[in-house]
C-alpha cells in the first residue's frame, strides 16, 4: 500500500505565498535578485510585511512577539 501525504495549506501559508509573490514582483520590477541591494531595504514596508507573514506562518497566528 502506497503511503500518501495530504498537503494542507492553511490561511497562514496562503498569506505567506501572497507576500512572497508581492516581494518577488517588486524585485523583478527593480531588476534585483534579492532585497539586499535595494536602497529601501531597511525601511521597506513590503519586506516588513513579508517577514511578519513568515513569522505568522511558523506560529500559525498563535501570537507572541517578534523583534529584530
XYZ file of C-alpha atoms in Angstrom, residues 29-64:
36
model
C 10.386 45.392 -11.381
C 13.568 46.804 -9.850
C 15.781 44.283 -11.659
C 17.065 42.741 -8.421
C 17.656 39.137 -7.346
C 17.081 39.933 -3.673
C 16.111 42.781 -1.371
C 19.657 43.328 -0.075
C 20.895 45.709 -2.788
C 17.707 47.785 -2.699
C 18.086 51.293 -1.315
C 14.819 50.834 0.617
C 15.964 47.628 2.321
C 15.650 48.816 5.937
C 12.517 50.922 5.529
C 10.584 48.743 3.102
C 7.024 48.109 4.277
C 6.566 45.251 1.804
C 9.600 43.443 3.205
C 8.411 44.040 6.772
C 5.009 42.559 5.915
C 6.723 39.561 4.336
C 8.816 38.945 7.456
C 5.667 39.155 9.597
C 3.924 36.688 7.261
C 6.882 34.289 7.649
C 6.659 34.501 11.420
C 2.878 34.071 11.427
C 3.150 31.038 9.157
C 5.591 29.479 11.624
C 3.447 30.066 14.707
C 0.087 29.806 12.887
C -1.108 33.062 14.387
C -0.733 31.998 17.987
C 0.649 35.412 18.883
C 3.767 36.417 20.684
